[in-house]
Structure formats: C-alpha cells, structure tokens
Short mmCIF file of C-alpha atoms and ligand atoms in Angstrom, two decimals:
data_model
loop_
_atom_site.label_atom_id
_atom_site.label_comp_id
_atom_site.label_asym_id
_atom_site.label_seq_id
_atom_site.Cartn_x
_atom_site.Cartn_y
_atom_site.Cartn_z
CA MET A 1 31.63 85.43 91.41
CA ILE A 2 34.93 86.07 93.14
CA MET A 3 35.19 89.61 94.49
CA LYS A 4 38.65 91.06 94.53
CA THR A 5 39.14 92.98 97.73
CA GLN A 6 42.09 95.19 98.33
CA ALA A 7 43.11 96.20 101.85
CA MET A 8 43.03 99.89 102.64
CA GLN A 9 46.56 101.22 102.82
CA ILE A 10 47.69 103.64 105.50
CA ILE A 11 50.44 105.58 103.77
CA ASP A 12 53.42 105.61 106.12
CA GLY A 13 54.98 109.06 105.76
CA LYS A 14 57.77 108.26 108.19
CA GLN A 15 58.87 105.28 106.13
CA VAL A 16 58.72 107.09 102.76
CA ALA A 17 60.54 110.05 104.34
CA GLU A 18 63.28 107.64 105.45
CA GLU A 19 63.76 106.63 101.80
CA VAL A 20 64.20 110.29 100.84
CA LEU A 21 66.59 110.82 103.76
CA ALA A 22 68.63 107.77 102.70
CA GLU A 23 69.08 109.43 99.29
CA CYS A 24 70.07 112.63 101.13
CA ARG A 25 72.75 110.76 103.08
CA GLY A 26 74.23 109.46 99.82
CA ASP A 27 74.32 112.96 98.33
CA LEU A 28 75.78 114.38 101.54
CA GLY A 29 78.60 111.83 101.36
CA LYS A 30 79.49 113.07 97.86
CA LEU A 31 79.44 116.69 99.03
CA ARG A 32 81.62 115.84 102.01
CA GLU A 33 84.24 114.36 99.65
CA ARG A 34 84.32 117.77 97.99
CA GLY A 35 84.69 119.45 101.41
CA VAL A 36 81.18 120.97 101.29
CA THR A 37 78.88 121.03 104.33
CA PRO A 38 75.41 122.29 103.40
CA GLY A 39 74.01 124.97 105.71
CA LEU A 40 70.37 125.86 106.39
CA ALA A 41 69.17 129.01 108.15
CA VAL A 42 65.67 128.93 109.61
CA VAL A 43 64.22 132.28 110.64
CA LEU A 44 61.29 132.44 113.05
CA VAL A 45 59.64 135.77 113.81
CA GLY A 46 57.39 135.74 116.89
CA ASP A 47 56.41 132.85 119.07
CA ASP A 48 53.65 130.90 117.36
CA PRO A 49 53.79 127.56 119.23
CA ALA A 50 53.14 125.38 116.16
CA SER A 51 55.82 127.21 114.14
CA ARG A 52 58.25 126.75 117.02
CA VAL A 53 57.66 122.97 116.92
CA TYR A 54 58.23 122.87 113.13
CA VAL A 55 61.39 124.96 113.34
CA GLY A 56 62.72 122.71 116.11
CA SER A 57 62.10 119.57 114.03
CA LYS A 58 63.89 121.09 111.05
CA ALA A 59 66.98 121.90 113.14
CA ARG A 60 66.95 118.44 114.73
CA LYS A 61 66.84 116.71 111.35
CA CYS A 62 69.76 118.83 110.11
CA GLY A 63 71.72 117.70 113.18
CA GLU A 64 70.96 114.02 112.49
CA LEU A 65 72.17 114.30 108.89
CA GLY A 66 75.20 116.49 109.49
CA ILE A 67 73.76 119.57 107.80
CA TYR A 68 74.87 122.81 109.46
CA SER A 69 71.81 124.60 110.82
CA ARG A 70 71.36 128.08 112.18
CA GLN A 71 68.14 128.94 113.96
CA ILE A 72 67.40 132.65 114.12
CA GLU A 73 64.58 133.58 116.48
CA LEU A 74 63.40 137.16 116.31
CA PRO A 75 60.85 138.86 118.58
CA ALA A 76 57.30 139.41 117.28
CA GLU A 77 57.94 143.19 117.19
CA THR A 78 60.79 142.83 114.67
CA SER A 79 60.25 145.35 111.88
CA GLN A 80 60.09 144.37 108.25
CA ASP A 81 63.31 146.30 107.58
CA GLU A 82 65.11 144.44 110.35
CA LEU A 83 63.93 141.12 108.93
CA LEU A 84 65.02 142.15 105.43
CA GLY A 85 68.41 143.01 106.91
CA VAL A 86 68.71 139.50 108.39
CA VAL A 87 67.78 137.94 105.03
CA ARG A 88 70.39 140.05 103.22
CA GLU A 89 73.08 138.96 105.68
CA LEU A 90 72.14 135.31 105.12
CA ASN A 91 72.18 135.84 101.33
CA ALA A 92 75.80 136.99 101.64
CA ASP A 93 76.87 134.25 104.08
CA ASP A 94 78.86 131.48 102.36
CA ALA A 95 78.15 128.97 105.15
CA ILE A 96 74.43 129.19 104.36
CA HIS A 97 73.03 127.43 101.27
CA GLY A 98 69.35 127.48 102.20
CA ILE A 99 67.19 130.16 103.83
CA LEU A 100 63.70 129.58 105.17
CA VAL A 101 61.55 132.21 106.85
CA GLN A 102 58.84 130.35 108.71
CA SER A 103 55.32 131.18 107.56
CA PRO A 104 53.11 132.84 108.66
CA PRO A 105 55.02 135.91 109.91
CA PRO A 106 53.36 138.46 112.23
CA LYS A 107 50.72 140.60 110.50
CA HIS A 108 52.83 143.77 110.16
CA ILE A 109 55.28 141.91 107.91
CA ASP A 110 54.55 141.54 104.20
CA GLU A 111 55.51 137.97 103.44
CA ALA A 112 55.75 138.50 99.67
CA THR A 113 58.36 141.24 100.14
CA VAL A 114 60.43 139.01 102.44
CA VAL A 115 60.24 136.05 100.05
CA ARG A 116 61.40 138.25 97.15
CA ALA A 117 64.42 139.35 99.22
CA ILE A 118 65.74 135.79 99.52
CA ASP A 119 68.42 134.85 96.97
CA PRO A 120 66.51 132.47 94.62
CA ALA A 121 69.52 130.12 94.71
CA LYS A 122 69.00 129.81 98.50
CA ASP A 123 65.20 129.69 98.40
CA VAL A 124 64.79 126.10 99.60
CA ASP A 125 61.08 126.72 100.22
CA GLY A 126 60.58 127.36 96.50
CA PHE A 127 58.43 130.44 97.21
CA HIS A 128 60.47 133.08 95.30
CA PRO A 129 58.81 134.15 92.01
CA GLU A 130 61.84 132.86 90.09
CA ASN A 131 61.33 129.37 91.52
CA VAL A 132 57.57 129.56 91.07
CA ALA A 133 58.21 130.32 87.39
CA LYS A 134 60.59 127.37 87.11
CA LEU A 135 57.94 125.08 88.60
CA VAL A 136 55.33 126.27 86.12
CA LEU A 137 57.84 126.02 83.24
CA GLU A 138 58.88 122.53 84.45
CA ASP A 139 62.51 123.63 84.71
CA PRO A 140 64.22 121.08 87.00
CA ALA A 141 66.82 123.63 88.13
CA GLY A 142 64.29 125.34 90.43
CA PHE A 143 63.32 124.51 94.00
CA VAL A 144 59.98 122.76 94.42
CA PRO A 145 58.09 123.64 97.63
CA CYS A 146 58.74 120.92 100.21
CA THR A 147 55.20 119.89 101.17
CA PRO A 148 53.90 119.42 97.60
CA ALA A 149 57.11 117.60 96.66
CA GLY A 150 56.49 115.30 99.62
CA CYS A 151 52.87 114.73 98.61
CA MET A 152 53.93 113.71 95.10
CA ARG A 153 56.34 111.18 96.55
CA LEU A 154 53.62 109.77 98.82
CA ILE A 155 51.27 109.44 95.84
CA ALA A 156 54.02 107.63 93.91
CA SER A 157 54.55 105.28 96.88
CA THR A 158 50.98 103.97 96.52
CA GLY A 159 51.64 102.82 92.96
CA ILE A 160 48.56 104.63 91.63
CA GLU A 161 48.72 105.58 87.94
CA THR A 162 48.57 109.39 87.88
CA ALA A 163 48.49 109.73 84.09
CA GLY A 164 44.95 110.56 83.07
CA ALA A 165 43.72 110.28 86.65
CA GLU A 166 41.33 112.86 88.09
CA ALA A 167 43.12 114.79 90.81
CA VAL A 168 41.33 117.30 93.02
CA VAL A 169 43.33 119.69 95.17
CA VAL A 170 41.28 121.39 97.88
CA GLY A 171 42.99 124.68 98.76
CA ARG A 172 44.81 127.24 96.60
CA SER A 173 47.61 128.41 98.90
CA MET A 174 51.00 129.49 97.67
CA ILE A 175 52.65 126.90 99.95
CA VAL A 176 50.62 123.83 98.99
CA GLY A 177 47.55 124.09 96.74
CA LYS A 178 48.93 125.97 93.74
CA PRO A 179 52.31 124.18 93.50
CA MET A 180 50.58 120.83 94.07
CA ALA A 181 48.25 121.47 91.13
CA HIS A 182 51.24 122.27 88.88
CA LEU A 183 53.14 119.15 89.94
CA LEU A 184 50.12 116.92 89.30
CA MET A 185 49.53 118.35 85.82
CA ALA A 186 53.23 118.43 84.83
CA LYS A 187 54.62 116.11 82.20
CA GLY A 188 55.39 112.76 83.78
CA ALA A 189 52.53 113.01 86.29
CA ASP A 190 49.93 113.92 83.64
CA ALA A 191 46.90 114.07 85.91
CA THR A 192 43.74 115.99 85.09
CA VAL A 193 43.65 118.59 87.84
CA THR A 194 40.86 120.52 89.50
CA VAL A 195 41.64 123.10 92.18
CA ALA A 196 38.77 123.64 94.59
CA HIS A 197 38.59 126.34 97.26
CA SER A 198 36.27 128.15 99.67
CA ARG A 199 34.08 129.49 96.83
CA THR A 200 33.70 126.16 95.04
CA ARG A 201 30.09 125.20 94.49
CA ASP A 202 29.15 121.69 95.67
CA LEU A 203 32.60 120.82 96.96
CA ALA A 204 31.51 117.29 97.88
CA ALA A 205 30.53 116.53 94.27
CA VAL A 206 33.83 117.94 92.95
CA CYS A 207 35.83 115.88 95.46
CA ARG A 208 33.90 112.71 94.60
CA ARG A 209 35.40 112.91 91.10
CA ALA A 210 38.88 112.50 92.54
CA ASP A 211 41.00 109.40 92.04
CA ILE A 212 43.61 111.44 93.94
CA LEU A 213 42.31 113.84 96.57
CA VAL A 214 44.68 116.33 98.20
CA ALA A 215 43.24 118.25 101.14
CA ALA A 216 45.09 121.42 102.08
CA VAL A 217 42.59 123.82 103.62
CA GLY A 218 43.45 123.92 107.32
CA ARG A 219 39.93 123.09 108.51
CA PRO A 220 39.68 120.08 110.81
CA GLU A 221 37.88 117.08 109.31
CA MET A 222 35.94 119.09 106.71
CA ILE A 223 36.42 116.36 104.08
CA THR A 224 33.89 113.77 105.22
CA GLY A 225 33.21 110.26 103.91
CA ASP A 226 30.64 111.49 101.37
CA PHE A 227 33.38 113.55 99.63
CA VAL A 228 35.37 110.43 98.80
CA LYS A 229 35.23 108.30 95.66
CA ASP A 230 35.47 104.55 96.12
CA GLY A 231 39.13 103.55 95.80
CA ALA A 232 40.58 107.08 95.93
CA VAL A 233 44.05 107.91 97.21
CA ILE A 234 43.82 110.65 99.86
CA ILE A 235 46.65 112.95 100.88
CA ASP A 236 45.76 114.94 103.99
CA VAL A 237 48.00 117.98 104.35
CA GLY A 238 46.10 119.51 107.28
CA ILE A 239 47.72 119.62 110.70
CA ASN A 240 45.04 121.20 112.90
CA ARG A 241 45.12 121.62 116.66
CA VAL A 242 41.73 120.77 118.13
CA ASP A 243 40.96 121.37 121.82
CA ASP A 244 40.87 118.07 123.70
CA SER A 245 40.73 118.19 127.49
CA SER A 246 41.39 114.43 127.71
CA ARG A 247 44.95 115.04 126.44
CA LYS A 248 47.67 116.22 128.78
CA ARG A 249 48.68 119.00 126.36
CA GLY A 250 45.04 120.11 125.98
CA TYR A 251 44.74 119.47 122.24
CA ARG A 252 45.03 116.78 119.63
CA LEU A 253 46.19 116.97 116.03
CA THR A 254 43.76 116.23 113.27
CA GLY A 255 43.84 116.51 109.51
CA ASP A 256 41.48 118.18 107.04
CA VAL A 257 39.96 114.76 106.39
CA ALA A 258 37.57 112.86 108.68
CA TYR A 259 39.92 109.91 108.80
CA ASP A 260 37.63 107.10 109.99
CA GLU A 261 34.85 107.90 107.51
CA ALA A 262 37.20 108.48 104.60
CA SER A 263 39.26 105.36 105.23
CA ALA A 264 36.12 103.22 104.98
CA VAL A 265 35.80 104.30 101.32
CA CYS A 266 39.30 105.05 100.02
CA ARG A 267 42.11 102.80 98.85
CA ALA A 268 44.93 104.66 100.62
CA ILE A 269 45.19 107.58 103.03
CA THR A 270 47.85 109.49 104.92
CA PRO A 271 47.46 109.64 108.71
CA VAL A 272 47.87 112.85 110.75
CA PRO A 273 50.39 112.96 112.25
CA GLY A 274 52.84 110.64 110.47
CA GLY A 275 51.78 111.30 106.88
CA VAL A 276 52.75 114.48 105.07
CA GLY A 277 54.62 116.12 108.00
CA PRO A 278 57.79 113.98 107.87
CA MET A 279 57.90 114.40 104.07
CA THR A 280 58.04 118.20 104.29
CA ILE A 281 61.12 118.01 106.49
CA ALA A 282 62.76 115.35 104.29
CA PHE A 283 62.34 117.52 101.17
CA LEU A 284 63.65 120.57 103.01
CA MET A 285 66.81 118.55 103.63
CA ALA A 286 66.86 117.45 99.97
CA ASN A 287 66.43 121.04 98.76
CA THR A 288 69.22 122.28 101.04
CA ILE A 289 71.53 119.59 99.64
CA LYS A 290 70.49 120.55 96.10
CA ALA A 291 71.30 124.22 96.83
CA ALA A 292 74.76 123.24 98.11
CA THR A 293 75.33 120.91 95.15
CA LEU A 294 74.36 123.57 92.60
CA ARG A 295 76.63 126.18 94.21
CA GLY A 296 79.46 123.67 94.54
N1 LIG B 1 54.75 127.05 107.30
C1 LIG B 1 54.08 125.89 107.08
N2 LIG B 1 54.72 125.16 106.14
C2 LIG B 1 55.82 125.88 105.77
C3 LIG B 1 56.87 125.66 104.85
O1 LIG B 1 56.94 124.65 104.14
N3 LIG B 1 57.81 126.62 104.77
C4 LIG B 1 57.74 127.76 105.52
N4 LIG B 1 58.71 128.68 105.36
N5 LIG B 1 56.79 128.00 106.37
C5 LIG B 1 55.82 127.05 106.51
#
C-alpha cells in the first residue's frame, strides 16, 4: 500500500501579510489619485511595554505605506474624561480616518465606554457595537476586527475547505474569540463552530474535534499535542512573554500552543512570532484604507 504523506506546513504570516499589504498599496494608489491620504491615530494610555511595541509597529507600517499616522501617548493617570476628550477631538479631525485606542487601558478606564465614544466610521478595530452588529449581520460595510480578519486569511492560505469543517475557537474575548467564531460560521466560510473557554469541560476532547483550531487564550503553551486532531490546521493567536534568562532581553515569546508537540500531529500551524502578529497590522492598514475610501 502506498501511504500518502503530506509535509507539515508552517504558515508564514509575514508572507501572507505581504500579500494583503500589496493589495493595500494598490488601493492607496487609487486614493492618492483622488488626493486622499488616509490617516490613523493610535492612542496609548500608560506604559505597558508590550503595548508600546505594538503601537510602534503600527506607526512604522503606516510610514512604510505612506499612511499618515499620529501616535498619542498619554500618562497612566489620564482620566477617563480626558481620554474621551481626546477621542472626540480625533472624531472631528478630518486628517484622521481611523482611531485605535490600544487595549488594555489602565484599570480605572472603562474600555467599553471609550470604544462607544469612537465614531463607528473611524473604528478600524471593529470594536464599536455598530460594527459588532454589522459583523454578526454579515454586512460588509462594517469593520472586521484586525486579528480575526488576519486569522481567516491565514486559514484560507492553507487551502483547507472550511465549509462543513469543525472549527474550535479557544477563548471568547471581544477582540479575538467572539468575532472569530462569527467569521468562521458566516456564509462563505460555513464552518461548524464551537467556542471553548475557561469553564469548558474536557477542553482537550473538544479541541480534538477541530479540523481548524484557533487558540486565543493568552496562556503559554496550554494547547498540548493531545489537544490536536491528526491533520488539523492550527492558528495560534497567543503572544506570551515567558521569563528566559538565557535571552538578552530576559524573556522569549511563545504562543498558546505547545508548538513542537502540536506540529508533530497537525497539517499546518502558525509560528509565534511570525504568524498572526503581522496579519493584525496588515488588516489595520487595510481597515484604515477602507475608512478613507468610504469617506472619500
Ligand atoms: N491589543 C491587542 N490587540 C489589539 C487590537 O487589535 N486592537 C487594540 N486596540 N488593542 C489591542
């Protein structure tokens, strides 16, 4: 008997992100002909080191593409009212098409209130209730959150048939888990979706059902090899800092998936870093361009 063996695929997020960015460059060229330069404002409250890295990468990517970017760094003591004032100014600013307030904010700030203050037409994160509704209603005019949009594109890049497939999303966050579940079940993707979370009974058994496994819990390497179905496609959204004294910076980055164990079983997997991370930034650029295109 001839056994058909298929090599395990490491899903190259940088390469797929480049494809998205190439599309962005085309769209930017069309906007430029109309005299429009998209503008993105990124607001960071406090000095969380990981958030600072993300915000820096977003600004750098804007610079590379020729998107105007404004980085607004506010001290950790900034009051909610002050932050709401900044958001209102950005809502009224014609040079700004997209507004992103980096999550998580300091504890004294109610994130839901801040998100609701952002003009939905500038909500490039897709977190405003109006955009959440559009996602659920499958209205293409809304903004889809960047990380789940990126994960869908990575899944598509593997060539796996999503229609009728069993998809398990581990994590029910507003930023990733919930929107991811909606995208997977939407018409066109047509997956059968299970959302698992911290209260799920026998998580390993639930995950082993998955043809497509999306891990978005923020717990280093909690998805071990025994959670993985033979031939599954794994999207690892986790970016966890784990102490590592052998590294100069004192930590290493690891996903929510135990990569070596999982990759012995699965058909395709995203690495950390270099998997989902570059996709989030690429879709933030795409959403900012979409906001500018819709406003005209
Ligand atoms: N923190 C982690 N991911 C994100 C994101 O996509 N948007 C915002 N605003 N904050 C985040």
